[in-house]
PDB file of C-alpha atoms in Angstrom:
ATOM      1  CA  ILE A   1      -5.979 -21.344   4.431  1.00  0.00           C
ATOM      2  CA  GLU A   2      -6.712 -19.457   7.630  1.00  0.00           C
ATOM      3  CA  TYR A   3      -9.292 -16.668   7.871  1.00  0.00           C
ATOM      4  CA  SER A   4      -9.618 -14.156  10.673  1.00  0.00           C
ATOM      5  CA  LYS A   5     -11.632 -10.995  11.154  1.00  0.00           C
ATOM      6  CA  LYS A   6     -11.091  -8.234  13.698  1.00  0.00           C
ATOM      7  CA  ASN A   7     -13.169  -5.107  14.239  1.00  0.00           C
ATOM      8  CA  CYS A   8     -11.481  -1.730  14.619  1.00  0.00           C
ATOM      9  CA  ARG A   9     -12.631   1.894  15.085  1.00  0.00           C
ATOM     10  CA  VAL A  10     -13.180   2.470  11.362  1.00  0.00           C
ATOM     11  CA  GLY A  11     -14.477  -0.899  10.189  1.00  0.00           C
ATOM     12  CA  SER A  12     -12.940  -4.356  10.161  1.00  0.00           C
ATOM     13  CA  TRP A  13      -9.729  -6.110   9.159  1.00  0.00           C
ATOM     14  CA  GLN A  14      -9.839  -9.443   7.398  1.00  0.00           C
ATOM     15  CA  ARG A  15      -6.703 -11.559   7.137  1.00  0.00           C
ATOM     16  CA  VAL A  16      -6.402 -14.441   4.725  1.00  0.00           C
ATOM     17  CA  LYS A  17      -3.310 -16.494   5.463  1.00  0.00           C
ATOM     18  CA  ILE A  18      -2.251 -18.883   2.714  1.00  0.00           C
ATOM     19  CA  THR A  19       0.123 -21.485   4.111  1.00  0.00           C
ATOM     20  CA  SER A  20       0.266 -24.240   1.484  1.00  0.00           C
ATOM     21  CA  GLU A  21       0.402 -24.951  -2.245  1.00  0.00           C
ATOM     22  CA  GLU A  22      -3.174 -26.241  -1.986  1.00  0.00           C
ATOM     23  CA  GLY A  23      -4.184 -22.845  -0.577  1.00  0.00           C
ATOM     24  CA  GLU A  24      -2.345 -21.099  -3.423  1.00  0.00           C
ATOM     25  CA  ARG A  25      -4.361 -23.108  -5.961  1.00  0.00           C
ATOM     26  CA  ARG A  26      -7.674 -22.434  -4.187  1.00  0.00           C
ATOM     27  CA  ILE A  27      -7.173 -18.673  -3.766  1.00  0.00           C
ATOM     28  CA  LEU A  28      -5.028 -18.132  -6.887  1.00  0.00           C
ATOM     29  CA  ARG A  29      -2.420 -16.168  -4.907  1.00  0.00           C
ATOM     30  CA  PRO A  30       1.025 -17.003  -3.570  1.00  0.00           C
ATOM     31  CA  MET A  31       1.540 -18.061   0.039  1.00  0.00           C
ATOM     32  CA  GLY A  32       1.455 -15.168   2.470  1.00  0.00           C
ATOM     33  CA  ASN A  33      -0.797 -12.929   4.518  1.00  0.00           C
ATOM     34  CA  TYR A  34      -3.423 -10.769   2.828  1.00  0.00           C
ATOM     35  CA  ASP A  35      -4.887  -8.032   5.023  1.00  0.00           C
ATOM     36  CA  THR A  36      -7.968  -6.099   3.927  1.00  0.00           C
ATOM     37  CA  LEU A  37      -9.510  -3.126   5.709  1.00  0.00           C
ATOM     38  CA  THR A  38     -13.219  -2.694   5.031  1.00  0.00           C
ATOM     39  CA  THR A  39     -14.756   0.664   5.886  1.00  0.00           C
ATOM     40  CA  LYS A  40     -17.850   2.600   5.012  1.00  0.00           C
ATOM     41  CA  ARG A  41     -17.743   4.284   1.630  1.00  0.00           C
ATOM     42  CA  LEU A  42     -14.926   6.799   1.835  1.00  0.00           C
ATOM     43  CA  ASP A  43     -16.923   9.537   0.128  1.00  0.00           C
ATOM     44  CA  LEU A  44     -19.434   9.361   2.995  1.00  0.00           C
ATOM     45  CA  LEU A  45     -16.870   9.802   5.776  1.00  0.00           C
ATOM     46  CA  ASP A  46     -16.350  13.137   7.517  1.00  0.00           C
ATOM     47  CA  ASP A  47     -12.867  14.581   8.050  1.00  0.00           C
ATOM     48  CA  ASP A  48     -12.446  12.989  11.491  1.00  0.00           C
ATOM     49  CA  ALA A  49     -13.405   9.539  10.185  1.00  0.00           C
ATOM     50  CA  LEU A  50     -11.001   9.913   7.261  1.00  0.00           C
ATOM     51  CA  LEU A  51      -8.201  10.836   9.662  1.00  0.00           C
ATOM     52  CA  ASP A  52      -9.068   7.830  11.840  1.00  0.00           C
ATOM     53  CA  THR A  53      -8.904   5.623   8.733  1.00  0.00           C
ATOM     54  CA  GLN A  54      -5.492   6.995   7.791  1.00  0.00           C
ATOM     55  CA  GLU A  55      -4.240   6.361  11.320  1.00  0.00           C
ATOM     56  CA  GLU A  56      -5.604   2.813  11.279  1.00  0.00           C
ATOM     57  CA  LEU A  57      -3.836   2.077   7.988  1.00  0.00           C
ATOM     58  CA  ALA A  58      -0.563   3.514   9.302  1.00  0.00           C
ATOM     59  CA  ARG A  59      -0.881   1.451  12.477  1.00  0.00           C
ATOM     60  CA  LYS A  60      -1.462  -1.732  10.468  1.00  0.00           C
ATOM     61  CA  LEU A  61       1.479  -1.069   8.138  1.00  0.00           C
ATOM     62  CA  CYS A  62       3.768  -0.620  11.152  1.00  0.00           C
ATOM     63  CA  GLU A  63       2.368  -3.811  12.691  1.00  0.00           C
ATOM     64  CA  ILE A  64       3.071  -5.775   9.487  1.00  0.00           C
ATOM     65  CA  LEU A  65       6.632  -4.451   9.328  1.00  0.00           C
ATOM     66  CA  ASP A  66       7.158  -5.342  13.005  1.00  0.00           C
ATOM     67  CA  GLU A  67       5.669  -8.853  12.516  1.00  0.00           C
ATOM     68  CA  ASN A  68       8.220  -9.474   9.792  1.00  0.00           C
ATOM     69  CA  GLY A  69      11.178  -7.872  11.548  1.00  0.00           C
ATOM     70  CA  ILE A  70      11.515  -5.212   8.851  1.00  0.00           C
ATOM     71  CA  ILE A  71      13.066  -1.854   9.706  1.00  0.00           C
ATOM     72  CA  PRO A  72      13.033  -0.212   6.284  1.00  0.00           C
ATOM     73  CA  ALA A  73      15.820   2.191   5.448  1.00  0.00           C
ATOM     74  CA  ARG A  74      14.441   2.666   1.934  1.00  0.00           C
ATOM     75  CA  ILE A  75      10.738   2.649   1.030  1.00  0.00           C
ATOM     76  CA  LEU A  76       8.991   2.816  -2.341  1.00  0.00           C
ATOM     77  CA  VAL A  77       5.345   3.914  -2.446  1.00  0.00           C
ATOM     78  CA  CYS A  78       3.604   3.048  -5.742  1.00  0.00           C
ATOM     79  CA  GLY A  79       0.250   4.587  -6.622  1.00  0.00           C
ATOM     80  CA  PHE A  80      -1.253   2.411  -9.356  1.00  0.00           C
ATOM     81  CA  GLY A  81      -4.078   3.861 -11.390  1.00  0.00           C
ATOM     82  CA  ASN A  82      -5.308   6.100 -14.151  1.00  0.00           C
ATOM     83  CA  PRO A  83      -5.108   9.748 -13.059  1.00  0.00           C
ATOM     84  CA  LYS A  84      -7.596  10.662 -15.804  1.00  0.00           C
ATOM     85  CA  LEU A  85     -10.325   8.315 -14.518  1.00  0.00           C
ATOM     86  CA  THR A  86     -11.847   9.599 -11.265  1.00  0.00           C
ATOM     87  CA  PRO A  87     -12.370   6.279  -9.406  1.00  0.00           C
ATOM     88  CA  ASP A  88      -8.928   5.043 -10.464  1.00  0.00           C
ATOM     89  CA  SER A  89      -7.174   8.318  -9.613  1.00  0.00           C
ATOM     90  CA  VAL A  90      -7.447   7.754  -5.846  1.00  0.00           C
ATOM     91  CA  SER A  91      -4.251   5.675  -5.733  1.00  0.00           C
ATOM     92  CA  PRO A  92      -1.936   8.124  -7.525  1.00  0.00           C
ATOM     93  CA  LYS A  93      -3.436  11.001  -5.521  1.00  0.00           C
ATOM     94  CA  SER A  94      -2.928   9.099  -2.257  1.00  0.00           C
ATOM     95  CA  ALA A  95       0.657   8.177  -3.104  1.00  0.00           C
ATOM     96  CA  THR A  96       1.584  11.738  -3.974  1.00  0.00           C
ATOM     97  CA  ARG A  97       0.516  12.829  -0.462  1.00  0.00           C
ATOM     98  CA  VAL A  98       3.525  10.907   0.864  1.00  0.00           C
ATOM     99  CA  LYS A  99       6.552  13.144   1.275  1.00  0.00           C
ATOM    100  CA  PRO A 100       9.550  11.757  -0.665  1.00  0.00           C
ATOM    101  CA  THR A 101      12.971  12.000   0.958  1.00  0.00           C
ATOM    102  CA  LEU A 102      15.224   9.815  -1.194  1.00  0.00           C
ATOM    103  CA  HIS A 103      16.302  12.781  -3.299  1.00  0.00           C
ATOM    104  CA  ILE A 104      17.413  14.651  -0.164  1.00  0.00           C
ATOM    105  CA  SER A 105      19.519  11.692   0.900  1.00  0.00           C
ATOM    106  CA  GLU A 106      21.180  11.562  -2.514  1.00  0.00           C
ATOM    107  CA  TYR A 107      21.675  15.339  -2.633  1.00  0.00           C
ATOM    108  CA  ASP A 108      23.027  16.007   0.857  1.00  0.00           C
ATOM    109  CA  GLU A 109      23.391  13.255   3.471  1.00  0.00           C
ATOM    110  CA  SER A 110      23.973  15.694   6.326  1.00  0.00           C
ATOM    111  CA  ILE A 111      20.617  17.390   5.723  1.00  0.00           C
ATOM    112  CA  PHE A 112      18.920  14.005   5.345  1.00  0.00           C
ATOM    113  CA  ASP A 113      20.409  12.710   8.606  1.00  0.00           C
ATOM    114  CA  GLN A 114      18.712  15.588  10.452  1.00  0.00           C
ATOM    115  CA  LEU A 115      15.301  14.358   9.221  1.00  0.00           C
ATOM    116  CA  GLU A 116      15.677  11.073  11.137  1.00  0.00           C
ATOM    117  CA  CYS A 117      13.476   9.136   8.726  1.00  0.00           C
ATOM    118  CA  SER A 118      13.630   6.494   6.013  1.00  0.00           C
ATOM    119  CA  GLU A 119      14.573   7.216   2.430  1.00  0.00           C
ATOM    120  CA  ILE A 120      11.199   7.389   0.680  1.00  0.00           C
ATOM    121  CA  ALA A 121      10.514   7.396  -3.053  1.00  0.00           C
ATOM    122  CA  VAL A 122       7.064   7.820  -4.602  1.00  0.00           C
ATOM    123  CA  PHE A 123       6.229   6.442  -8.028  1.00  0.00           C
ATOM    124  CA  CYS A 124       2.916   6.586  -9.871  1.00  0.00           C
ATOM    125  CA  PRO A 125       3.145   4.488 -13.030  1.00  0.00           C
ATOM    126  CA  SER A 126       0.362   5.007 -15.511  1.00  0.00           C
ATOM    127  CA  VAL A 127      -1.921   2.324 -16.898  1.00  0.00           C
ATOM    128  CA  PRO A 128      -1.295   0.402 -20.149  1.00  0.00           C
ATOM    129  CA  ALA A 129      -3.949   2.414 -21.994  1.00  0.00           C
ATOM    130  CA  LEU A 130      -1.897   5.575 -21.391  1.00  0.00           C
ATOM    131  CA  CYS A 131       1.714   4.360 -21.475  1.00  0.00           C
ATOM    132  CA  GLY A 132       1.625   1.015 -23.297  1.00  0.00           C
ATOM    133  CA  MET A 133       3.138  -0.970 -20.411  1.00  0.00           C
ATOM    134  CA  GLU A 134       1.765  -2.788 -17.393  1.00  0.00           C
ATOM    135  CA  SER A 135       2.244  -0.801 -14.183  1.00  0.00           C
ATOM    136  CA  SER A 136       3.967  -3.792 -12.595  1.00  0.00           C
ATOM    137  CA  VAL A 137       6.676  -3.719 -15.302  1.00  0.00           C
ATOM    138  CA  CYS A 138       7.369  -0.066 -14.525  1.00  0.00           C
ATOM    139  CA  ALA A 139       7.388  -0.696 -10.764  1.00  0.00           C
ATOM    140  CA  ARG A 140       9.798  -3.644 -11.123  1.00  0.00           C
ATOM    141  CA  ALA A 141      12.203  -1.466 -13.118  1.00  0.00           C
ATOM    142  CA  VAL A 142      12.144   1.208 -10.396  1.00  0.00           C
ATOM    143  CA  CYS A 143      12.690  -1.468  -7.725  1.00  0.00           C
ATOM    144  CA  GLU A 144      15.731  -2.796  -9.606  1.00  0.00           C
ATOM    145  CA  LYS A 145      17.157   0.724  -9.745  1.00  0.00           C
ATOM    146  CA  ILE A 146      16.562   1.973  -6.189  1.00  0.00           C
ATOM    147  CA  MET A 147      16.428  -1.403  -4.352  1.00  0.00           C
ATOM    148  CA  PRO A 148      13.836  -0.585  -1.654  1.00  0.00           C
ATOM    149  CA  ASP A 149      13.545  -2.619   1.551  1.00  0.00           C
ATOM    150  CA  VAL A 150       9.764  -2.472   1.284  1.00  0.00           C
ATOM    151  CA  VAL A 151       7.195  -1.473  -1.356  1.00  0.00           C
ATOM    152  CA  PHE A 152       3.778  -0.127  -0.447  1.00  0.00           C
ATOM    153  CA  ALA A 153       1.463  -0.604  -3.425  1.00  0.00           C
ATOM    154  CA  VAL A 154      -1.719   1.474  -3.453  1.00  0.00           C
ATOM    155  CA  ASP A 155      -4.437   0.370  -5.881  1.00  0.00           C
ATOM    156  CA  SER A 156      -7.944   1.708  -5.341  1.00  0.00           C
ATOM    157  CA  ILE A 157      -9.668  -0.589  -7.836  1.00  0.00           C
ATOM    158  CA  MET A 158      -7.873  -3.837  -6.982  1.00  0.00           C
ATOM    159  CA  THR A 159     -10.831  -5.882  -5.773  1.00  0.00           C
ATOM    160  CA  SER A 160     -12.935  -8.772  -6.959  1.00  0.00           C
ATOM    161  CA  SER A 161     -15.959  -7.457  -5.073  1.00  0.00           C
ATOM    162  CA  ILE A 162     -17.949  -4.559  -6.511  1.00  0.00           C
ATOM    163  CA  GLU A 163     -19.318  -3.849  -3.001  1.00  0.00           C
ATOM    164  CA  ARG A 164     -15.791  -2.951  -1.842  1.00  0.00           C
ATOM    165  CA  LEU A 165     -15.211  -0.259  -4.468  1.00  0.00           C
ATOM    166  CA  GLY A 166     -14.852   3.067  -2.702  1.00  0.00           C
ATOM    167  CA  ALA A 167     -14.851   1.351   0.700  1.00  0.00           C
TER     168      ALA A 167
END
């Protein structure tokens, strides 16, 4: 297991790199890179700081794609959370701010070609308490149908540290 931390304009990035089965057992996650951005509490940030945070996240996502040699033609953005529970509604609200384009591609390729962008689909599965299924089951079904090159999963309450909630 390798740990690294790097400061940025809006906070700090921590990367946990799991490179062995021993690391998988210790961290209870599959091998891979896990990047976490820690900021101040989002509700305390002004508009400029929020914009800087968005830009930092976009920069990091592009960096990760570049590191892995991925040029996605088709992207799925999943916003996991309960839209009826305020702290858990951040993810679906964030995901729905992404502009979908997959439907344009399927409707009229000539119009889509003028956009010069990836095919983007946005999906916000509900939580088991509201729909009776795990969100991951719903997301897998969508992935099997549209076959994205990359999935961006947004989950505002996915943390094991209470201090990180809202940050």
